[in-house]
PDB file of C-alpha atoms in Angstrom:
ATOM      1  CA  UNK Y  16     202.984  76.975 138.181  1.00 45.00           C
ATOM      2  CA  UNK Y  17     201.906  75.766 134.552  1.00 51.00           C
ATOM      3  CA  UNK Y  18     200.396  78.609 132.599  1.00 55.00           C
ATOM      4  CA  UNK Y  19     196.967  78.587 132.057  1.00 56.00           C
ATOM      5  CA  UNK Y  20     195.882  81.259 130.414  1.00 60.00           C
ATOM      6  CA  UNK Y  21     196.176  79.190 126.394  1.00 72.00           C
ATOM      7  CA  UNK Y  22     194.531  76.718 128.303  1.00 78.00           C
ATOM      8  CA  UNK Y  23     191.860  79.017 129.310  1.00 80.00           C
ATOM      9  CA  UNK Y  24     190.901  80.456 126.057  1.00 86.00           C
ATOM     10  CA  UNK Y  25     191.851  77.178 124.161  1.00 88.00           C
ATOM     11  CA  UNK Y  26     188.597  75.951 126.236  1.00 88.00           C
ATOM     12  CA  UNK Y  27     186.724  79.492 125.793  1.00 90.00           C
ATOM     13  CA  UNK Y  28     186.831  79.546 122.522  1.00 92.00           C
ATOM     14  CA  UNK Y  29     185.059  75.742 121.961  1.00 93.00           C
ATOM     15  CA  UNK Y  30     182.621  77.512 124.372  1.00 94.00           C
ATOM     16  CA  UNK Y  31     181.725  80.440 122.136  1.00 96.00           C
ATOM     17  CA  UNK Y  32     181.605  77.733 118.889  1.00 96.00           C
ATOM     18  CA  UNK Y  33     178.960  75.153 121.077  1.00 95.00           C
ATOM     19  CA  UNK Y  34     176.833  78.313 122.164  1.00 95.00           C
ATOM     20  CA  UNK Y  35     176.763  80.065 118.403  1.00 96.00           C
ATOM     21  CA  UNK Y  36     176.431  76.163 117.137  1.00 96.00           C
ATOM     22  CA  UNK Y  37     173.518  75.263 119.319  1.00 95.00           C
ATOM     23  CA  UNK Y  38     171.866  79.035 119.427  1.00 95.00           C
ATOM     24  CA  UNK Y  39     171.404  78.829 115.697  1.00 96.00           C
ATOM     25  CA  UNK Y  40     169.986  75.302 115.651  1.00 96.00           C
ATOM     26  CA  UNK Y  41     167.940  76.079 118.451  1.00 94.00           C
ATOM     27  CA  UNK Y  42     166.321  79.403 116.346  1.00 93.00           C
ATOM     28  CA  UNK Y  43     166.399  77.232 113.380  1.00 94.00           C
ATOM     29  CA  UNK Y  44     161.962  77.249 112.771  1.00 92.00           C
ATOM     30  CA  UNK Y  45     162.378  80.738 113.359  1.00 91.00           C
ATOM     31  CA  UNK Y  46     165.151  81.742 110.851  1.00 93.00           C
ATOM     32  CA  UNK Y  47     162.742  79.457 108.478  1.00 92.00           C
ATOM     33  CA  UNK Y  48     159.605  81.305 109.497  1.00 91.00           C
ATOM     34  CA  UNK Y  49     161.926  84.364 108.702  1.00 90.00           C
ATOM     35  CA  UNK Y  50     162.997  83.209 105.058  1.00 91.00           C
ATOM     36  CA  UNK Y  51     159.747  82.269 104.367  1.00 90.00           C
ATOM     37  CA  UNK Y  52     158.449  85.773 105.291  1.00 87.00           C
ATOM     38  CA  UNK Y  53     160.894  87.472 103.218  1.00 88.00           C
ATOM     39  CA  UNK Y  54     160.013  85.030 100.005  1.00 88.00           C
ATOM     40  CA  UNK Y  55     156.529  85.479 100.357  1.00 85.00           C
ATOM     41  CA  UNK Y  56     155.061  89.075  98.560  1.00 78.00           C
ATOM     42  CA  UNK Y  57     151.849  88.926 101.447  1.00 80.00           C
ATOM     43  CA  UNK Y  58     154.255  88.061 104.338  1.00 77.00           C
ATOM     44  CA  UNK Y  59     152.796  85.103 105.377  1.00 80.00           C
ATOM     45  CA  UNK Y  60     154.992  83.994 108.244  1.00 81.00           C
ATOM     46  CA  UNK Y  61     154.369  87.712 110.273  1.00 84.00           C
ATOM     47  CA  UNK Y  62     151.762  87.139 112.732  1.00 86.00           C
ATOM     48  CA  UNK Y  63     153.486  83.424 113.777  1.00 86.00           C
ATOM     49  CA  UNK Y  64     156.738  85.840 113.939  1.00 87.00           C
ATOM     50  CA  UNK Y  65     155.471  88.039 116.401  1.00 87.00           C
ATOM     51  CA  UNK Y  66     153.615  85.450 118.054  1.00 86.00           C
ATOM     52  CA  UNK Y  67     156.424  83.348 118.916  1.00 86.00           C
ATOM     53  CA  UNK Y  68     158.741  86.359 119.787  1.00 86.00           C
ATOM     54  CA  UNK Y  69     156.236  87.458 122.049  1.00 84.00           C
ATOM     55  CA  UNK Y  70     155.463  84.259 123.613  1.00 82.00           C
ATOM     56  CA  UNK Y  71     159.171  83.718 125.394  1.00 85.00           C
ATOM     57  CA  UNK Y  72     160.773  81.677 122.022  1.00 89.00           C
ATOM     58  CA  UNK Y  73     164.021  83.302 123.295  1.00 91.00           C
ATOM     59  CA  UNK Y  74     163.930  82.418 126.452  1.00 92.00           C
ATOM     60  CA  UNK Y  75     162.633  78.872 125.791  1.00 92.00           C
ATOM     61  CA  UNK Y  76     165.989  78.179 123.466  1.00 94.00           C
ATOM     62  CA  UNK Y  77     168.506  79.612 125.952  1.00 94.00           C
ATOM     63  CA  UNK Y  78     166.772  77.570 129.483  1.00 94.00           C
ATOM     64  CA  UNK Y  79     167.014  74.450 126.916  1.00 95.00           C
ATOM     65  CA  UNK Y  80     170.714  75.171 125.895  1.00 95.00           C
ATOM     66  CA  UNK Y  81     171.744  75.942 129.985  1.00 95.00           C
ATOM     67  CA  UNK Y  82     169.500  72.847 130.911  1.00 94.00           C
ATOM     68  CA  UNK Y  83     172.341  70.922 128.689  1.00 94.00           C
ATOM     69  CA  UNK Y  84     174.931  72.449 130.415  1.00 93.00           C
ATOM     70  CA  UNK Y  85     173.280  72.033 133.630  1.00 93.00           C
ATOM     71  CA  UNK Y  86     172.629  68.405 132.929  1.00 91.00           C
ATOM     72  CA  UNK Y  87     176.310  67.519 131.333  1.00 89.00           C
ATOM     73  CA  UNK Y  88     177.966  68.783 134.567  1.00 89.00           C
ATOM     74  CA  UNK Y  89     175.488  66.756 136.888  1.00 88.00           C
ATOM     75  CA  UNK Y  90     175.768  63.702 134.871  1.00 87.00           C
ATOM     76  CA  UNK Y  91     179.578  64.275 135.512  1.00 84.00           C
ATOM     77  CA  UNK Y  92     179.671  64.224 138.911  1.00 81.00           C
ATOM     78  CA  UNK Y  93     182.525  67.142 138.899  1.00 79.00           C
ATOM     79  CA  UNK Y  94     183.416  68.166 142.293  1.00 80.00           C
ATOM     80  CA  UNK Y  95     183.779  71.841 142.632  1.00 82.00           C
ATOM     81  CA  UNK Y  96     185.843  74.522 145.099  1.00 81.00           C
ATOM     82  CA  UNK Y  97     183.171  75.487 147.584  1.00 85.00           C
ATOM     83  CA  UNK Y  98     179.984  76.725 148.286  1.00 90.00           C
ATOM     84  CA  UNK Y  99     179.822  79.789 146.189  1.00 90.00           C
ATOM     85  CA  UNK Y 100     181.119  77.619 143.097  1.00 91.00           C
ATOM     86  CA  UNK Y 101     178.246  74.736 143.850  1.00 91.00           C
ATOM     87  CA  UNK Y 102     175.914  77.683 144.109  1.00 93.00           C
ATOM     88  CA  UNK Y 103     176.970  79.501 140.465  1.00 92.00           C
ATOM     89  CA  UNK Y 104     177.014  76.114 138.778  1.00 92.00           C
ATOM     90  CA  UNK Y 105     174.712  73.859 140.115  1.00 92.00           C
ATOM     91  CA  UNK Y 106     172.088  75.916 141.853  1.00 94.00           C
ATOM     92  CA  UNK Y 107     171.911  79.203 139.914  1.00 95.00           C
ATOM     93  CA  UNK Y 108     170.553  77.924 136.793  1.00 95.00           C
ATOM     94  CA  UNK Y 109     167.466  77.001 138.875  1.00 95.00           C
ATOM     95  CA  UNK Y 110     167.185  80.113 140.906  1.00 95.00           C
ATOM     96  CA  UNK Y 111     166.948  81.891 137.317  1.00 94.00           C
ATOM     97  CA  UNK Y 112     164.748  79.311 136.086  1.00 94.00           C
ATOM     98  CA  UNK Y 113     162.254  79.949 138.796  1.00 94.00           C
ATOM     99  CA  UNK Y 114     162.875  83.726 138.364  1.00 93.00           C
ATOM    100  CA  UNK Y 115     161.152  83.534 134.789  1.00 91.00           C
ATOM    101  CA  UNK Y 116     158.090  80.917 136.229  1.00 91.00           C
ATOM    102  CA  UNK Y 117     157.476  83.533 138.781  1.00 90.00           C
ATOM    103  CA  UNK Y 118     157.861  86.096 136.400  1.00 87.00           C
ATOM    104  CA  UNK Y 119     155.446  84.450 133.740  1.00 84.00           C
ATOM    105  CA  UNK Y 120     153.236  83.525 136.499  1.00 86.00           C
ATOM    106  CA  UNK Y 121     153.041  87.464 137.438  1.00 83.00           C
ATOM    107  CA  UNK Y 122     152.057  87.553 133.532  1.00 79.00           C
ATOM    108  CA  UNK Y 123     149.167  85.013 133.689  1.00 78.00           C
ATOM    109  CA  UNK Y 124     148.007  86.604 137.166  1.00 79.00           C
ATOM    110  CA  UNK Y 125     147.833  89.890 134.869  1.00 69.00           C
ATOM    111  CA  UNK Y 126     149.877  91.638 137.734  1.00 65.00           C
ATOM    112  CA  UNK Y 127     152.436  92.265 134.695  1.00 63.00           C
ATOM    113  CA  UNK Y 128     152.777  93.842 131.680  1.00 66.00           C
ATOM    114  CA  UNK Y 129     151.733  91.233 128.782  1.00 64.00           C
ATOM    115  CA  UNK Y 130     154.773  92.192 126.510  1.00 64.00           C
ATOM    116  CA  UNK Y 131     156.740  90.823 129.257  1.00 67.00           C
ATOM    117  CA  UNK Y 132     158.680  88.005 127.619  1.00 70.00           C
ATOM    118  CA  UNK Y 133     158.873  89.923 124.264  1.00 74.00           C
ATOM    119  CA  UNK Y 134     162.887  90.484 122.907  1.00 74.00           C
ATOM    120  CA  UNK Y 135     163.069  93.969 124.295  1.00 77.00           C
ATOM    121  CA  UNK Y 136     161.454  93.249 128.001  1.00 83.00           C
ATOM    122  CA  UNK Y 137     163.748  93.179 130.728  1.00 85.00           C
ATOM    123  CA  UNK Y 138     162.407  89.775 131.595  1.00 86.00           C
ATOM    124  CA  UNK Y 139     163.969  88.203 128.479  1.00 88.00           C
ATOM    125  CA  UNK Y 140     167.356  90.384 128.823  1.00 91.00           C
ATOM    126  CA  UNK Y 141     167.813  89.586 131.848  1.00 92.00           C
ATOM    127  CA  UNK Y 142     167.350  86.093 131.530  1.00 92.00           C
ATOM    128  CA  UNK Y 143     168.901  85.576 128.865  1.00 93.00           C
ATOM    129  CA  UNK Y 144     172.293  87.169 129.347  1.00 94.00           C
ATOM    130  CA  UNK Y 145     172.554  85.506 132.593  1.00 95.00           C
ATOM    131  CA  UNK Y 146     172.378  82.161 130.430  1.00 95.00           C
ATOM    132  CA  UNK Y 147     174.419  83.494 127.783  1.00 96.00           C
ATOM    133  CA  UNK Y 148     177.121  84.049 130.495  1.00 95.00           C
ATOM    134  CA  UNK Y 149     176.333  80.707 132.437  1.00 95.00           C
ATOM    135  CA  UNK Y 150     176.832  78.841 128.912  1.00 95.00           C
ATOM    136  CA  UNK Y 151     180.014  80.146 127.971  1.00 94.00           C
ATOM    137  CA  UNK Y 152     181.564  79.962 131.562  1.00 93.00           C
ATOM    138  CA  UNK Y 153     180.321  76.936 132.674  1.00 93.00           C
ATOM    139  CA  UNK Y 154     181.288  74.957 129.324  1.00 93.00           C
ATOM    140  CA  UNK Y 155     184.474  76.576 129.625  1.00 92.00           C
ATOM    141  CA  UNK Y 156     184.917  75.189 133.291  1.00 90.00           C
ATOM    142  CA  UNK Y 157     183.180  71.750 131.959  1.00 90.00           C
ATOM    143  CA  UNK Y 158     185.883  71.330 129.389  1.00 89.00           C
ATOM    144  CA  UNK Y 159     188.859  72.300 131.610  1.00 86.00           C
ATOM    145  CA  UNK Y 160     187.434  69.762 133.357  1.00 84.00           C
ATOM    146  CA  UNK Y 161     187.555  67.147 131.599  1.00 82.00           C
ATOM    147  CA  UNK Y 162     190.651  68.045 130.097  1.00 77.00           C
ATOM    148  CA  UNK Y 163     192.373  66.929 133.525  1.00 73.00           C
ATOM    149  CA  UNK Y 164     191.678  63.673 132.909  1.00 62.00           C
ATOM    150  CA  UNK Y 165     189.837  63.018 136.095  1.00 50.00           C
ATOM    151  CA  UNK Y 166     186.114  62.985 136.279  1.00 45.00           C
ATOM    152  CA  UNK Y 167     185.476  63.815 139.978  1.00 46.00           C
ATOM    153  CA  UNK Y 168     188.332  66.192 141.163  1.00 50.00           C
ATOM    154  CA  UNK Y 169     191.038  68.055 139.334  1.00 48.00           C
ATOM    155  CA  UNK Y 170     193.033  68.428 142.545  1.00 47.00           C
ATOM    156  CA  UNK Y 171     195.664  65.966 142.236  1.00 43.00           C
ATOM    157  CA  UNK Y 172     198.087  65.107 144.789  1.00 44.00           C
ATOM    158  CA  UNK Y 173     201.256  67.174 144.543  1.00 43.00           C
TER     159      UNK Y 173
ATOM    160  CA  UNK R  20     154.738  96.515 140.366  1.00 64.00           C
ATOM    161  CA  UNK R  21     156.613  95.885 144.012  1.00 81.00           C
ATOM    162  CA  UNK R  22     156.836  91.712 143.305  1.00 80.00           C
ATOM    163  CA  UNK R  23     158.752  92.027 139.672  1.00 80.00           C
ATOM    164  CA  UNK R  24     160.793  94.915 141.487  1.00 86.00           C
ATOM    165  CA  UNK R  25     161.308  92.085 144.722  1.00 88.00           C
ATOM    166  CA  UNK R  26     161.779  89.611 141.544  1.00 88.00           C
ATOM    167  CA  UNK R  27     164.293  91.471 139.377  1.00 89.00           C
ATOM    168  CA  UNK R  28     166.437  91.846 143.038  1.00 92.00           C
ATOM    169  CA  UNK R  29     166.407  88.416 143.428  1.00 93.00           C
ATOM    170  CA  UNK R  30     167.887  88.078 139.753  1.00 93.00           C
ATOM    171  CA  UNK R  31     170.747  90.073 140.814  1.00 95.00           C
ATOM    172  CA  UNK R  32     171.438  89.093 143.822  1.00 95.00           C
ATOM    173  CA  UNK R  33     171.797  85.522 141.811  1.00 95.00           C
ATOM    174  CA  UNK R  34     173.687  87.447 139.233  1.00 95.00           C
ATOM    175  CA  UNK R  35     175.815  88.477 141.882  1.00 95.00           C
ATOM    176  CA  UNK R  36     176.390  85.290 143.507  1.00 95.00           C
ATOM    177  CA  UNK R  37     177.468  83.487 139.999  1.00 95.00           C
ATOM    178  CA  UNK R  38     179.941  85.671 139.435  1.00 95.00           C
ATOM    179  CA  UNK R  39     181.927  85.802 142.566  1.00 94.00           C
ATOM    180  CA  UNK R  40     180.991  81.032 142.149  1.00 93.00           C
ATOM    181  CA  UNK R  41     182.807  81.355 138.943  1.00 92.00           C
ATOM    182  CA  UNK R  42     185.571  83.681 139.739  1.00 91.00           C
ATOM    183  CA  UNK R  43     186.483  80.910 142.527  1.00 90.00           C
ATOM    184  CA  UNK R  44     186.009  78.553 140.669  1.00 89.00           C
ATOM    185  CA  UNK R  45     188.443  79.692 138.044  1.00 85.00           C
ATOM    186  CA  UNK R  46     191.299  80.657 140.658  1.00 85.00           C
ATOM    187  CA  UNK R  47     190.993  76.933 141.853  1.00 85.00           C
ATOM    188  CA  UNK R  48     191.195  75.848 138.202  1.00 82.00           C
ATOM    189  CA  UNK R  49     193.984  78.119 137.390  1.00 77.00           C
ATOM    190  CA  UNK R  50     195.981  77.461 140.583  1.00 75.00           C
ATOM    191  CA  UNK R  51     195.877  73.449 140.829  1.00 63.00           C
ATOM    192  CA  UNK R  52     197.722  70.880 138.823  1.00 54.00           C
ATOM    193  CA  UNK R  53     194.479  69.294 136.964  1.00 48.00           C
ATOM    194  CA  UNK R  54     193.913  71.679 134.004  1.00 49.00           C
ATOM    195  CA  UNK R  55     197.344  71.341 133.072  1.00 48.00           C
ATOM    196  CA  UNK R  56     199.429  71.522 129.840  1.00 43.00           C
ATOM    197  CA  UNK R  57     201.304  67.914 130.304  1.00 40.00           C
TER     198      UNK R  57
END
């Protein structure tokens, strides 16, 4: 059996690059809002800080950067290993998705607490870690992918 | 608060069901001939 552990973290490793890439484009306003803050003597940029934090900007960036993923892998047509691999790649992203409407929904309802999508709620950890994870794994499994050569199955006849 | 407590099991149950997706996954990666070092 080849080895495929270089292979592995060869294709990890462009993971980790995308996600920091894309992450940091994606907070890009904010890290402006941030420098403009800290050159101002009245901080100017504080209120839209806390507003946006507040509001779910976290969360927003990461479901954009897993709907990529998401989207790459569908457009791909990648056949996968079974049921519980279709369900971590191609149906979890939505389960979490609809975890956060129903959570913001529980916001807007006033059922929860209104600090609910703010950078320390459990909300936003939780959501976000679970696309921090699906990000790097899924990439990882996108790129051994198409490292194979073949578009719809990497099982080739032995 | 019994709906984000139903919501947050949900989440892990999902949590829980990614992880054991990818693990699979990963073994049937590993252990076929497509990811290969030619």
């Amino acid at each position: 059996m080849v080895d495929q552990g270089p292979v592995f973290l060869t294709h990890l490793k462009k993971s980790i690059v995308w996600l920091a890439g894309s992450t940091l484009f994606g907070f890009a306003p904010l890290i402006f809002l941030y420098l403009i803050n800290w050159m101002s003597e009245e901080n100017l940029c504080a209120r839209e800080i806390d507003y946006l934090l507040s509001g779910g900007f976290v969360v927003f960036v990461f479901v954009a950067l897993t709907g990529t993923v998401v989207f790459d892998l569908l457009k791909a047509r990648f056949r996968v290993s079974g049921w519980t691999a279709t369900f971590a790649i191609y149906i979890s992203p939505f389960c979490v998705l609809t975890y956060v409407f129903l959570k913001y929904m529980l916001k807007y309802v006033q059922y929860a607490d209104q600090a609910e999508f703010g950078l320390g709620s459990t909300t936003a950890r939780l959501s976000v870690g679970f696309m921090i994870l699906y990000c790097l794994f899924v990439k990882t499994i996108y790129y051994l992918k198409q490292n194979a050569g073949n578009d719809n199955d990497i099982r080739y006849p032995s | 608060m019994t709906y984000g407590i139903l919501l947050d099991t949900f989440y892990w149950v999902v949590l829980l069901l990614f992880l054991i997706g990818i693990v699979c996954e990963f073994r049937y990666l590993t252990r076929s001939k497509g990811a290969k070092n030619k």
